[in-house]
């Protein structure tokens, strides 16, 4: 990227980077909606309920992934803007390795705690059967930079877990199914916002 070129028309550059990201995130959201459509029509309400019960796990993975990646990319972008390509490459490699290690560790935890979580939610058999070298300073700075993303995703995941917990106990599968369908609309709008942020943030960091 050329800093002078960016400064000439900042608004145009932001939209140039943001629009493709927004489109990709909206298409990702439509994949989820399409999954729900086919799940509801060909599997039934138990399938949709199972998908929603598993979403807090997805948000946990997403939150940790964003915390590590956004934090690392922020440092890498600043290093690239300063012309330090060696530091940028080092941060990028470390971010990828950290994300992979965190995903593996989290998967082990999920493997152990999956059944107890379903028991806590009182999910019956109908629903259950559908679930089948580091640089320390850079690491700490990356985690701190990305912690806001983690908090944001975790707030969504915790709220969804709480909703599922209450709905499953008071209404059952029908309630979770309805909650899932309404959530598709909110998910679509959130993808637009995330897409804009993903497109604009590299320019801001640079």
XYZ file of N, CA, C and O in Angstrom:
824
model
N 0.836 -1.195 0.000
C 0.000 0.000 0.000
C 0.872 1.247 0.000
O 1.968 1.257 0.555
N 0.383 2.298 -0.623
C 1.086 3.575 -0.684
C 0.346 4.566 0.217
O -0.828 4.859 0.007
N 1.061 5.121 1.201
C 0.436 6.012 2.170
C -0.097 7.274 1.514
O -1.182 7.751 1.849
N 0.651 7.818 0.562
C 0.200 9.035 -0.124
C -1.068 8.782 -0.932
O -1.975 9.616 -0.976
N -1.125 7.611 -1.559
C -2.316 7.254 -2.336
C -3.530 7.119 -1.437
O -4.640 7.520 -1.794
N -3.322 6.557 -0.254
C -4.418 6.409 0.700
C -4.922 7.765 1.161
O -6.128 8.013 1.250
N -3.997 8.679 1.435
C -4.366 9.995 1.957
C -5.124 10.841 0.935
O -5.887 11.733 1.302
N -4.910 10.584 -0.351
C -5.570 11.374 -1.383
C -7.088 11.219 -1.340
O -7.823 12.190 -1.542
N -7.572 10.020 -1.099
C -9.014 9.779 -1.029
C -9.268 8.650 -0.026
O -9.457 7.493 -0.401
N -9.276 9.012 1.247
C -9.409 8.010 2.307
C -10.758 7.299 2.228
O -10.851 6.075 2.379
N -11.820 8.068 1.986
C -13.160 7.475 1.947
C -13.270 6.419 0.852
O -13.815 5.331 1.077
N -12.736 6.753 -0.328
C -12.795 5.800 -1.437
C -12.017 4.532 -1.102
O -12.475 3.415 -1.389
N -10.853 4.685 -0.484
C -10.037 3.519 -0.129
C -10.737 2.638 0.902
O -10.678 1.411 0.835
N -11.380 3.274 1.879
C -12.087 2.493 2.900
C -13.175 1.639 2.259
O -13.307 0.452 2.551
N -13.972 2.262 1.366
C -15.031 1.503 0.710
C -14.472 0.462 -0.245
O -15.035 -0.627 -0.406
N -13.341 0.771 -0.870
C -12.709 -0.175 -1.791
C -12.291 -1.449 -1.057
O -12.387 -2.552 -1.607
N -11.847 -1.293 0.160
C -11.445 -2.453 0.949
C -12.626 -3.081 1.686
O -12.628 -4.287 1.949
N -13.608 -2.271 2.055
C -14.695 -2.762 2.898
C -15.775 -3.513 2.122
O -16.298 -4.522 2.609
N -16.141 -3.030 0.938
C -17.246 -3.632 0.186
C -17.012 -5.115 -0.104
O -17.908 -5.942 0.136
N -15.832 -5.514 -0.605
C -15.628 -6.958 -0.816
C -15.743 -7.771 0.479
O -16.288 -8.881 0.467
N -15.245 -7.206 1.589
C -15.340 -7.917 2.870
C -16.793 -8.031 3.318
O -17.215 -9.077 3.829
N -17.566 -6.963 3.136
C -18.988 -6.996 3.505
C -19.726 -8.050 2.678
O -20.511 -8.835 3.215
N -19.457 -8.063 1.368
C -20.115 -9.032 0.486
C -19.790 -10.461 0.918
O -20.669 -11.331 0.995
N -18.515 -10.709 1.218
C -18.119 -12.062 1.622
C -18.774 -12.472 2.934
O -19.203 -13.622 3.086
N -18.887 -11.535 3.885
C -19.509 -11.867 5.169
C -21.012 -12.094 5.024
O -21.579 -12.966 5.682
N -21.657 -11.303 4.162
C -23.097 -11.495 3.919
C -23.344 -12.858 3.268
O -24.286 -13.572 3.623
N -22.477 -13.230 2.306
C -22.612 -14.546 1.681
C -22.412 -15.657 2.700
O -23.097 -16.692 2.650
N -21.478 -15.436 3.635
C -21.279 -16.406 4.709
C -22.546 -16.542 5.554
O -22.941 -17.649 5.948
N -23.188 -15.396 5.831
C -24.429 -15.421 6.603
C -25.522 -16.177 5.852
O -26.299 -16.930 6.454
N -25.582 -16.001 4.537
C -26.600 -16.702 3.755
C -26.373 -18.212 3.756
O -27.320 -18.991 3.633
N -25.117 -18.623 3.878
C -24.838 -20.060 3.996
C -25.525 -20.614 5.235
O -26.146 -21.679 5.217
N -25.418 -19.866 6.342
C -26.041 -20.292 7.590
C -27.565 -20.338 7.448
O -28.221 -21.275 7.921
N -28.128 -19.321 6.800
C -29.580 -19.288 6.589
C -30.024 -20.462 5.718
O -31.048 -21.109 5.982
N -29.235 -20.743 4.673
C -29.564 -21.874 3.799
C -29.495 -23.193 4.563
O -30.345 -24.078 4.393
N -28.488 -23.313 5.434
C -28.403 -24.513 6.273
C -29.665 -24.673 7.115
O -30.208 -25.776 7.243
N -30.099 -23.551 7.702
C -31.303 -23.596 8.524
C -32.534 -23.966 7.726
O -33.397 -24.717 8.205
N -32.615 -23.471 6.493
C -33.760 -23.770 5.629
C -33.850 -25.274 5.356
O -34.906 -25.898 5.515
N -32.728 -25.850 4.932
C -32.742 -27.281 4.613
C -32.870 -28.129 5.871
O -33.522 -29.181 5.852
N -32.252 -27.674 6.954
C -32.359 -28.410 8.208
C -33.814 -28.453 8.682
O -34.318 -29.494 9.100
N -34.491 -27.302 8.604
C -35.869 -27.241 9.055
C -36.828 -28.022 8.189
O -37.768 -28.645 8.686
N -36.581 -28.009 6.877
C -37.511 -28.659 5.952
C -37.272 -30.152 5.783
O -38.215 -30.896 5.492
N -36.036 -30.588 5.957
C -35.726 -31.996 5.678
C -35.305 -32.787 6.907
O -35.295 -34.014 6.869
N -34.933 -32.106 7.987
C -34.560 -32.811 9.215
C -35.608 -32.591 10.296
O -36.019 -33.519 10.975
N -36.032 -31.331 10.446
C -37.049 -31.040 11.439
C -36.566 -30.062 12.496
O -35.424 -29.604 12.485
N -37.469 -29.753 13.409
C -37.174 -28.752 14.420
C -36.051 -29.181 15.360
O -35.310 -28.346 15.878
N -35.910 -30.496 15.565
C -34.842 -30.966 16.444
C -33.474 -30.632 15.868
O -32.539 -30.303 16.595
N -33.356 -30.709 14.555
C -32.088 -30.374 13.898
C -31.727 -28.910 14.066
O -30.580 -28.567 14.358
N -32.728 -28.020 13.881
C -32.477 -26.586 14.056
C -32.109 -26.289 15.499
O -31.192 -25.496 15.782
N -32.807 -26.917 16.432
C -32.506 -26.702 17.842
C -31.086 -27.161 18.172
O -30.358 -26.508 18.916
N -30.662 -28.283 17.596
C -29.316 -28.803 17.836
C -28.261 -27.830 17.326
O -27.233 -27.612 17.983
N -28.514 -27.239 16.159
C -27.575 -26.263 15.605
C -27.415 -25.079 16.548
O -26.306 -24.623 16.836
N -28.518 -24.576 17.067
C -28.452 -23.405 17.949
C -27.788 -23.735 19.285
O -27.080 -22.910 19.859
N -28.011 -24.942 19.782
C -27.363 -25.347 21.034
C -25.841 -25.427 20.866
O -25.102 -25.241 21.832
N -25.405 -25.685 19.661
C -23.966 -25.759 19.415
C -23.309 -24.431 19.102
O -22.072 -24.327 19.109
N -24.108 -23.387 18.860
C -23.533 -22.092 18.479
C -22.629 -21.464 19.533
O -21.628 -20.832 19.180
N -22.938 -21.565 20.838
C -21.988 -21.000 21.818
C -20.583 -21.572 21.681
O -19.600 -20.871 21.926
N -20.476 -22.834 21.272
C -19.158 -23.428 21.043
C -18.479 -22.748 19.866
O -17.280 -22.429 19.904
N -19.252 -22.486 18.811
C -18.708 -21.786 17.645
C -18.216 -20.400 18.042
O -17.129 -19.961 17.629
N -19.009 -19.690 18.864
C -18.608 -18.357 19.302
C -17.361 -18.397 20.169
O -16.557 -17.466 20.159
N -17.184 -19.475 20.927
C -15.976 -19.618 21.736
C -14.756 -19.750 20.835
O -13.738 -19.070 21.037
N -14.851 -20.622 19.828
C -13.761 -20.748 18.855
C -13.514 -19.412 18.142
O -12.367 -18.979 17.967
N -14.603 -18.769 17.722
C -14.489 -17.505 17.000
C -13.859 -16.425 17.867
O -13.005 -15.656 17.412
N -14.277 -16.373 19.141
C -13.743 -15.359 20.039
C -12.253 -15.523 20.263
O -11.493 -14.551 20.188
N -11.820 -16.757 20.521
C -10.394 -16.998 20.729
C -9.611 -16.755 19.443
O -8.533 -16.146 19.454
N -10.168 -17.209 18.310
C -9.500 -16.987 17.032
C -9.340 -15.515 16.705
O -8.274 -15.063 16.267
N -10.410 -14.740 16.934
C -10.336 -13.303 16.661
C -9.399 -12.595 17.625
O -8.672 -11.676 17.233
N -9.406 -13.017 18.886
C -8.522 -12.394 19.860
C -7.059 -12.537 19.427
O -6.292 -11.571 19.467
N -6.702 -13.735 18.990
C -5.317 -13.981 18.584
C -5.007 -13.317 17.247
O -3.993 -12.634 17.083
N -5.912 -13.502 16.273
C -5.627 -13.011 14.915
C -5.684 -11.495 14.804
O -4.793 -10.876 14.210
N -6.726 -10.880 15.374
C -6.841 -9.420 15.291
C -5.688 -8.760 16.023
O -5.108 -7.772 15.555
N -5.340 -9.309 17.201
C -4.207 -8.762 17.939
C -2.914 -8.865 17.157
O -2.128 -7.911 17.062
N -2.673 -10.044 16.575
C -1.453 -10.238 15.803
C -1.412 -9.397 14.544
O -0.380 -8.793 14.213
N -2.542 -9.322 13.840
C -2.598 -8.537 12.608
C -2.395 -7.047 12.894
O -1.800 -6.322 12.092
N -2.874 -6.578 14.038
C -2.671 -5.172 14.408
C -1.190 -4.853 14.527
O -0.710 -3.852 13.993
N -0.456 -5.731 15.222
C 0.983 -5.513 15.387
C 1.702 -5.658 14.043
O 2.585 -4.860 13.700
N 1.301 -6.675 13.256
C 1.918 -6.885 11.946
C 1.669 -5.691 11.015
O 2.568 -5.257 10.287
N 0.448 -5.153 11.053
C 0.131 -3.998 10.212
C 0.936 -2.766 10.590
O 1.407 -2.020 9.714
N 1.111 -2.555 11.877
C 1.919 -1.409 12.323
C 3.377 -1.594 11.921
O 4.044 -0.634 11.512
N 3.877 -2.833 12.025
C 5.260 -3.105 11.625
C 5.439 -2.905 10.122
O 6.449 -2.348 9.667
N 4.445 -3.334 9.344
C 4.507 -3.163 7.893
C 4.471 -1.689 7.526
O 5.201 -1.230 6.642
N 3.605 -0.934 8.213
C 3.541 0.508 7.957
C 4.839 1.214 8.292
O 5.201 2.222 7.673
N 5.581 0.682 9.292
C 6.873 1.263 9.674
C 8.009 0.770 8.794
O 9.155 1.190 8.956
N 7.716 -0.143 7.869
C 8.733 -0.646 6.951
C 9.546 -1.804 7.495
O 10.537 -2.210 6.892
N 9.150 -2.359 8.634
C 9.877 -3.481 9.247
C 9.243 -4.790 8.808
O 8.439 -5.399 9.525
N 9.609 -5.249 7.625
C 9.003 -6.454 7.061
C 9.396 -7.712 7.820
O 8.621 -8.663 7.900
N 10.605 -7.740 8.391
C 11.054 -8.907 9.141
C 10.192 -9.112 10.385
O 9.767 -10.234 10.685
N 9.906 -8.023 11.106
C 9.056 -8.110 12.287
C 7.639 -8.506 11.896
O 7.005 -9.313 12.578
N 7.165 -7.955 10.797
C 5.817 -8.276 10.308
C 5.697 -9.770 10.017
O 4.729 -10.413 10.412
N 6.697 -10.338 9.343
C 6.681 -11.763 9.015
C 6.745 -12.618 10.276
O 6.057 -13.639 10.389
N 7.550 -12.174 11.244
C 7.674 -12.930 12.495
C 6.345 -12.955 13.248
O 5.909 -13.994 13.737
N 5.706 -11.800 13.331
C 4.427 -11.708 14.029
C 3.383 -12.565 13.327
O 2.588 -13.264 13.974
N 3.383 -12.540 11.995
C 2.417 -13.330 11.232
C 2.600 -14.819 11.498
O 1.623 -15.537 11.755
N 3.846 -15.289 11.464
C 4.107 -16.710 11.717
C 3.671 -17.102 13.128
O 3.062 -18.151 13.341
N 3.999 -16.237 14.082
C 3.652 -16.550 15.470
C 2.143 -16.551 15.683
O 1.610 -17.367 16.438
N 1.448 -15.647 15.014
C -0.011 -15.586 15.139
C -0.660 -16.859 14.608
O -1.570 -17.418 15.237
N -0.197 -17.338 13.448
C -0.734 -18.571 12.871
C -0.489 -19.754 13.806
O -1.391 -20.572 14.073
N 0.731 -19.855 14.350
C 1.069 -20.960 15.243
C 0.244 -20.906 16.530
O -0.239 -21.941 17.018
N 0.064 -19.707 17.071
C -0.716 -19.555 18.301
C -2.173 -19.931 18.076
O -2.791 -20.611 18.905
N -2.733 -19.491 16.951
C -4.129 -19.820 16.637
C -4.320 -21.326 16.483
O -5.308 -21.898 16.966
N -3.372 -21.993 15.836
C -3.466 -23.444 15.650
C -3.388 -24.172 16.987
O -4.171 -25.093 17.263
N -2.448 -23.750 17.843
C -2.291 -24.391 19.150
C -3.522 -24.166 20.027
O -3.987 -25.086 20.718
N -4.066 -22.951 19.993
C -5.257 -22.645 20.792
C -6.453 -23.449 20.320
O -7.246 -23.943 21.140
N -6.595 -23.610 19.018
C -7.712 -24.396 18.476
C -7.611 -25.860 18.894
O -8.615 -26.487 19.248
N -6.397 -26.397 18.867
C -6.194 -27.791 19.261
C -6.515 -27.986 20.753
O -7.215 -28.938 21.131
N -6.027 -27.060 21.588
C -6.277 -27.156 23.028
C -7.771 -27.028 23.332
O -8.329 -27.785 24.147
N -8.432 -26.086 22.648
C -9.861 -25.892 22.872
C -10.660 -27.114 22.420
O -11.647 -27.491 23.056
N -10.233 -27.736 21.332
C -10.919 -28.933 20.842
C -10.847 -30.064 21.871
O -11.818 -30.808 22.056
N -9.707 -30.183 22.538
C -9.575 -31.205 23.586
C -10.536 -30.936 24.737
O -11.179 -31.848 25.264
N -10.646 -29.657 25.117
C -11.563 -29.282 26.198
C -13.005 -29.565 25.790
O -13.799 -30.098 26.578
N -13.358 -29.235 24.538
C -14.720 -29.473 24.058
C -15.043 -30.964 24.018
O -16.156 -31.388 24.319
N -14.060 -31.768 23.648
C -14.264 -33.221 23.581
C -14.627 -33.780 24.952
O -15.486 -34.652 25.079
N -13.971 -33.245 25.977
C -14.209 -33.727 27.344
C -15.533 -33.190 27.900
O -16.279 -33.909 28.572
N -15.829 -31.917 27.635
C -16.976 -31.280 28.277
C -18.260 -31.251 27.480
O -19.256 -30.669 27.930
N -18.278 -31.882 26.290
C -19.440 -31.778 25.414
C -20.687 -32.421 26.019
O -21.757 -31.809 26.105
N -20.566 -33.651 26.460
C -21.720 -34.362 27.038
C -22.239 -33.692 28.310
O -23.451 -33.519 28.475
N -21.343 -33.306 29.244
C -21.843 -32.606 30.437
C -22.606 -31.323 30.110
O -23.581 -30.984 30.779
N -22.158 -30.611 29.045
C -22.848 -29.385 28.667
C -24.264 -29.683 28.172
O -25.216 -28.986 28.521
N -24.414 -30.726 27.359
C -25.742 -31.101 26.870
C -26.651 -31.546 28.010
O -27.851 -31.279 28.006
N -26.066 -32.231 28.990
C -26.836 -32.638 30.166
C -27.325 -31.423 30.940
O -28.469 -31.368 31.396
N -26.449 -30.422 31.070
C -26.816 -29.184 31.763
C -27.966 -28.484 31.056
O -28.868 -27.926 31.689
N -27.954 -28.524 29.719
C -29.014 -27.878 28.926
C -30.292 -28.717 28.872
O -31.301 -28.267 28.331
N -30.208 -29.943 29.395
C -31.341 -30.878 29.349
C -31.758 -31.197 27.914
O -32.948 -31.271 27.585
N -30.763 -31.325 27.056
C -31.030 -31.697 25.664
C -31.263 -33.200 25.611
O -30.429 -33.986 26.048
N -32.408 -33.615 25.074
C -32.735 -35.034 25.053
C -32.088 -35.732 23.863
O -31.372 -35.140 23.076
N -32.352 -37.007 23.736
C -31.729 -37.811 22.697
C -32.032 -37.329 21.296
O -31.211 -37.472 20.389
N -33.229 -36.759 21.074
C -33.583 -36.275 19.742
C -32.617 -35.207 19.276
O -32.232 -35.159 18.115
N -32.219 -34.328 20.187
C -31.307 -33.244 19.833
C -29.876 -33.730 19.810
O -29.099 -33.408 18.914
N -29.495 -34.554 20.792
C -28.099 -34.975 20.926
C -27.628 -35.735 19.696
O -26.482 -35.595 19.268
N -28.447 -36.524 19.062
C -27.985 -37.354 17.962
C -27.611 -36.528 16.726
O -27.000 -37.041 15.801
N -27.935 -35.221 16.701
C -27.575 -34.391 15.560
C -26.200 -33.726 15.760
O -25.721 -33.010 14.881
N -25.556 -34.004 16.910
C -24.218 -33.467 17.136
C -23.153 -34.562 16.848
O -22.851 -35.372 17.639
N -22.973 -35.014 15.932
C -21.987 -36.136 15.742
C -20.660 -35.444 15.206
O -20.819 -34.967 14.112
N 9.195 -21.334 18.516
C 9.535 -20.241 19.312
C 8.791 -18.962 19.374
O 9.110 -18.087 18.664
N 8.213 -18.578 20.360
C 7.359 -17.417 20.529
C 8.116 -16.241 21.171
O 8.895 -16.430 22.083
N 7.726 -15.110 20.676
C 8.238 -13.886 21.302
C 7.201 -13.468 22.334
O 6.087 -13.086 21.994
N 7.562 -13.482 23.608
C 6.581 -13.297 24.679
C 5.914 -11.931 24.627
O 4.704 -11.804 24.824
N 6.689 -10.878 24.347
C 6.130 -9.518 24.322
C 5.111 -9.384 23.202
O 4.013 -8.851 23.394
N 5.449 -9.912 22.028
C 4.529 -9.865 20.888
C 3.260 -10.650 21.215
O 2.141 -10.224 20.913
N 3.443 -11.817 21.857
C 2.295 -12.649 22.219
C 1.354 -11.895 23.153
O 0.140 -11.842 22.941
N 1.912 -11.284 24.209
C 1.096 -10.555 25.183
C 0.419 -9.357 24.531
O -0.781 -9.118 24.737
N 1.165 -8.606 23.714
C 0.576 -7.444 23.038
C -0.546 -7.867 22.097
O -1.581 -7.207 22.011
N -0.330 -8.979 21.391
C -1.363 -9.466 20.472
C -2.627 -9.856 21.210
O -3.735 -9.519 20.785
N -2.474 -10.576 22.337
C -3.635 -10.983 23.126
C -4.373 -9.761 23.660
O -5.607 -9.683 23.616
N -3.621 -8.774 24.167
C -4.253 -7.564 24.705
C -4.966 -6.780 23.616
O -6.081 -6.280 23.814
N -4.344 -6.677 22.426
C -4.975 -5.947 21.317
C -6.259 -6.624 20.853
O -7.218 -5.971 20.458
N -6.256 -7.951 20.890
C -7.421 -8.685 20.399
C -8.434 -9.031 21.466
O -9.471 -9.630 21.161
N -8.175 -8.653 22.711
C -9.065 -9.042 23.808
C -10.465 -8.465 23.661
O -11.448 -9.077 24.079
N -10.579 -7.287 23.036
C -11.909 -6.694 22.844
C -12.769 -7.570 21.932
O -13.977 -7.712 22.142
N -12.137 -8.158 20.907
C -12.863 -9.069 20.017
C -13.322 -10.303 20.783
O -14.443 -10.787 20.607
N -12.449 -10.807 21.629
C -12.795 -11.980 22.427
C -13.974 -11.687 23.342
O -14.918 -12.475 23.441
N -13.936 -10.527 24.008
C -15.020 -10.151 24.918
C -16.339 -10.013 24.159
O -17.393 -10.460 24.616
N -16.272 -9.405 22.974
C -17.481 -9.239 22.165
C -18.101 -10.564 21.765
O -19.313 -10.761 21.890
N -17.263 -11.495 21.284
C -17.780 -12.808 20.877
C -18.269 -13.613 22.076
O -19.275 -14.310 22.002
N -17.528 -13.521 23.190
C -17.930 -14.269 24.379
C -19.243 -13.747 24.957
O -20.041 -14.516 25.487
N -19.464 -12.435 24.870
C -20.736 -11.895 25.363
C -21.900 -12.473 24.573
O -22.942 -12.828 25.137
N -21.692 -12.613 23.254
C -22.727 -13.222 22.415
C -22.907 -14.693 22.763
O -24.035 -15.185 22.897
N -21.788 -15.410 22.906
C -21.861 -16.829 23.209
C -22.497 -17.115 24.559
O -23.328 -18.018 24.691
N -22.125 -16.328 25.579
C -22.678 -16.521 26.920
C -24.167 -16.196 26.934
O -24.974 -16.908 27.536
N -24.531 -15.100 26.253
C -25.952 -14.734 26.184
C -26.760 -15.820 25.491
O -27.857 -16.194 25.944
N -26.207 -16.362 24.396
C -26.927 -17.414 23.670
C -27.052 -18.676 24.515
O -28.099 -19.334 24.518
N -25.985 -19.017 25.242
C -26.049 -20.188 26.127
C -27.129 -19.989 27.191
O -27.891 -20.905 27.499
N -27.204 -18.768 27.752
C -28.203 -18.484 28.780
C -29.619 -18.577 28.215
O -30.521 -19.149 28.846
N -29.813 -18.015 27.000
C -31.128 -18.113 26.355
C -31.508 -19.578 26.128
O -32.629 -20.008 26.416
N -30.549 -20.353 25.587
C -30.819 -21.763 25.329
C -31.152 -22.512 26.614
O -32.045 -23.367 26.638
N -30.431 -22.193 27.677
C -30.635 -22.848 28.969
C -32.069 -22.630 29.463
O -32.766 -23.566 29.853
N -32.507 -21.358 29.408
C -33.845 -21.020 29.899
C -34.928 -21.572 28.969
O -35.922 -22.158 29.421
N -34.721 -21.413 27.652
C -35.742 -21.849 26.694
C -35.919 -23.362 26.727
O -37.046 -23.872 26.686
N -34.816 -24.095 26.798
C -34.917 -25.556 26.840
C -35.667 -26.028 28.076
O -36.436 -26.997 28.024
N -35.486 -25.353 29.199
C -36.139 -25.774 30.433
C -37.614 -25.374 30.483
O -38.427 -26.085 31.060
N -37.949 -24.232 29.874
C -39.323 -23.729 29.999
C -40.196 -24.045 28.796
O -41.407 -24.199 28.933
N -39.612 -24.084 27.611
C -40.415 -24.297 26.406
C -40.032 -25.592 25.706
O -40.885 -26.352 25.254
N -38.718 -25.824 25.584
C -38.272 -27.035 24.913
C -37.745 -26.770 23.518
O -37.398 -25.637 23.165
N -37.742 -27.805 22.711
C -37.165 -27.741 21.372
C -37.854 -26.694 20.506
O -37.206 -25.980 19.735
N -39.186 -26.583 20.603
C -39.914 -25.606 19.787
C -39.419 -24.182 20.038
O -39.258 -23.389 19.105
N -39.169 -23.850 21.290
C -38.700 -22.510 21.632
C -37.324 -22.235 21.084
O -37.053 -21.148 20.546
N -36.420 -23.203 21.194
C -35.060 -23.024 20.670
C -35.086 -22.892 19.154
O -34.341 -22.100 18.568
N -35.955 -23.656 18.508
C -36.085 -23.569 17.052
C -36.521 -22.175 16.625
O -35.943 -21.579 15.694
N -37.531 -21.619 17.282
C -38.004 -20.268 16.961
C -36.917 -19.231 17.214
O -36.713 -18.307 16.419
N -36.211 -19.388 18.321
C -35.128 -18.468 18.663
C -34.027 -18.501 17.600
O -33.442 -17.476 17.241
N -33.738 -19.684 17.080
C -32.714 -19.831 16.046
C -33.099 -19.095 14.775
O -32.282 -18.389 14.170
N -34.349 -19.243 14.359
C -34.808 -18.609 13.118
C -34.750 -17.089 13.227
O -34.295 -16.399 12.301
N -35.175 -16.540 14.361
C -35.099 -15.092 14.562
C -33.635 -14.635 14.578
O -33.293 -13.559 14.069
N -32.760 -15.487 15.127
C -31.343 -15.133 15.207
C -30.670 -14.993 13.857
O -29.652 -14.305 13.734
N -31.219 -15.624 12.814
C -30.627 -15.505 11.483
C -30.608 -14.056 11.005
O -29.662 -13.611 10.339
N -31.653 -13.315 11.321
C -31.726 -11.911 10.894
C -30.639 -11.090 11.587
O -29.918 -10.315 10.952
N -30.497 -11.283 12.898
C -29.469 -10.564 13.648
C -28.079 -10.934 13.149
O -27.183 -10.084 13.056
N -27.904 -12.195 12.805
C -26.614 -12.667 12.313
C -26.247 -11.989 10.997
O -25.096 -11.593 10.784
N -27.231 -11.805 10.125
C -26.997 -11.157 8.839
C -26.513 -9.725 9.028
O -25.527 -9.292 8.409
N -27.170 -8.978 9.912
C -26.768 -7.594 10.160
C -25.385 -7.531 10.810
O -24.580 -6.643 10.501
N -25.099 -8.438 11.717
C -23.794 -8.428 12.374
C -22.678 -8.714 11.375
O -21.579 -8.165 11.478
N -22.945 -9.544 10.366
C -21.940 -9.834 9.350
C -21.612 -8.607 8.508
O -20.480 -8.424 8.070
N -22.604 -7.742 8.275
C -22.358 -6.499 7.546
C -21.387 -5.618 8.336
O -20.416 -5.070 7.791
N -21.634 -5.491 9.631
C -20.777 -4.662 10.480
C -19.369 -5.243 10.561
O -18.367 -4.522 10.447
N -19.274 -6.564 10.749
C -17.974 -7.215 10.828
C -17.215 -7.066 9.512
O -16.006 -6.816 9.495
N -17.922 -7.214 8.395
C -17.290 -7.064 7.085
C -16.692 -5.681 6.895
O -15.561 -5.538 6.399
N -17.425 -4.649 7.315
C -16.899 -3.290 7.204
C -15.644 -3.125 8.060
O -14.649 -2.539 7.629
N -15.702 -3.659 9.268
C -14.543 -3.563 10.163
C -13.332 -4.284 9.605
O -12.206 -3.774 9.661
N -13.545 -5.462 9.038
C -12.438 -6.220 8.474
C -11.830 -5.523 7.260
O -10.628 -5.600 7.035
N -12.671 -4.844 6.494
C -12.154 -4.151 5.320
C -11.415 -2.869 5.658
O -10.391 -2.545 5.046
N -11.912 -2.138 6.649
C -11.328 -0.834 6.980
C -10.121 -0.937 7.902
O -9.217 -0.100 7.843
N -10.075 -1.949 8.749
C -9.025 -2.023 9.753
C -7.604 -2.112 9.197
O -6.687 -1.510 9.769
N -7.347 -2.847 8.080
C -5.976 -2.851 7.558
C -5.474 -1.449 7.183
O -4.314 -1.130 7.402
N -6.348 -0.637 6.622
C -5.956 0.730 6.266
C -5.622 1.532 7.511
O -4.637 2.290 7.559
N -6.447 1.392 8.544
C -6.218 2.143 9.783
C -4.903 1.725 10.441
O -4.140 2.565 10.921
N -4.642 0.411 10.454
C -3.400 -0.073 11.063
C -2.196 0.426 10.293
O -1.189 0.817 10.869
N -2.287 0.368 8.952
C -1.166 0.768 8.117
C -0.856 2.238 8.310
O 0.297 2.650 8.382
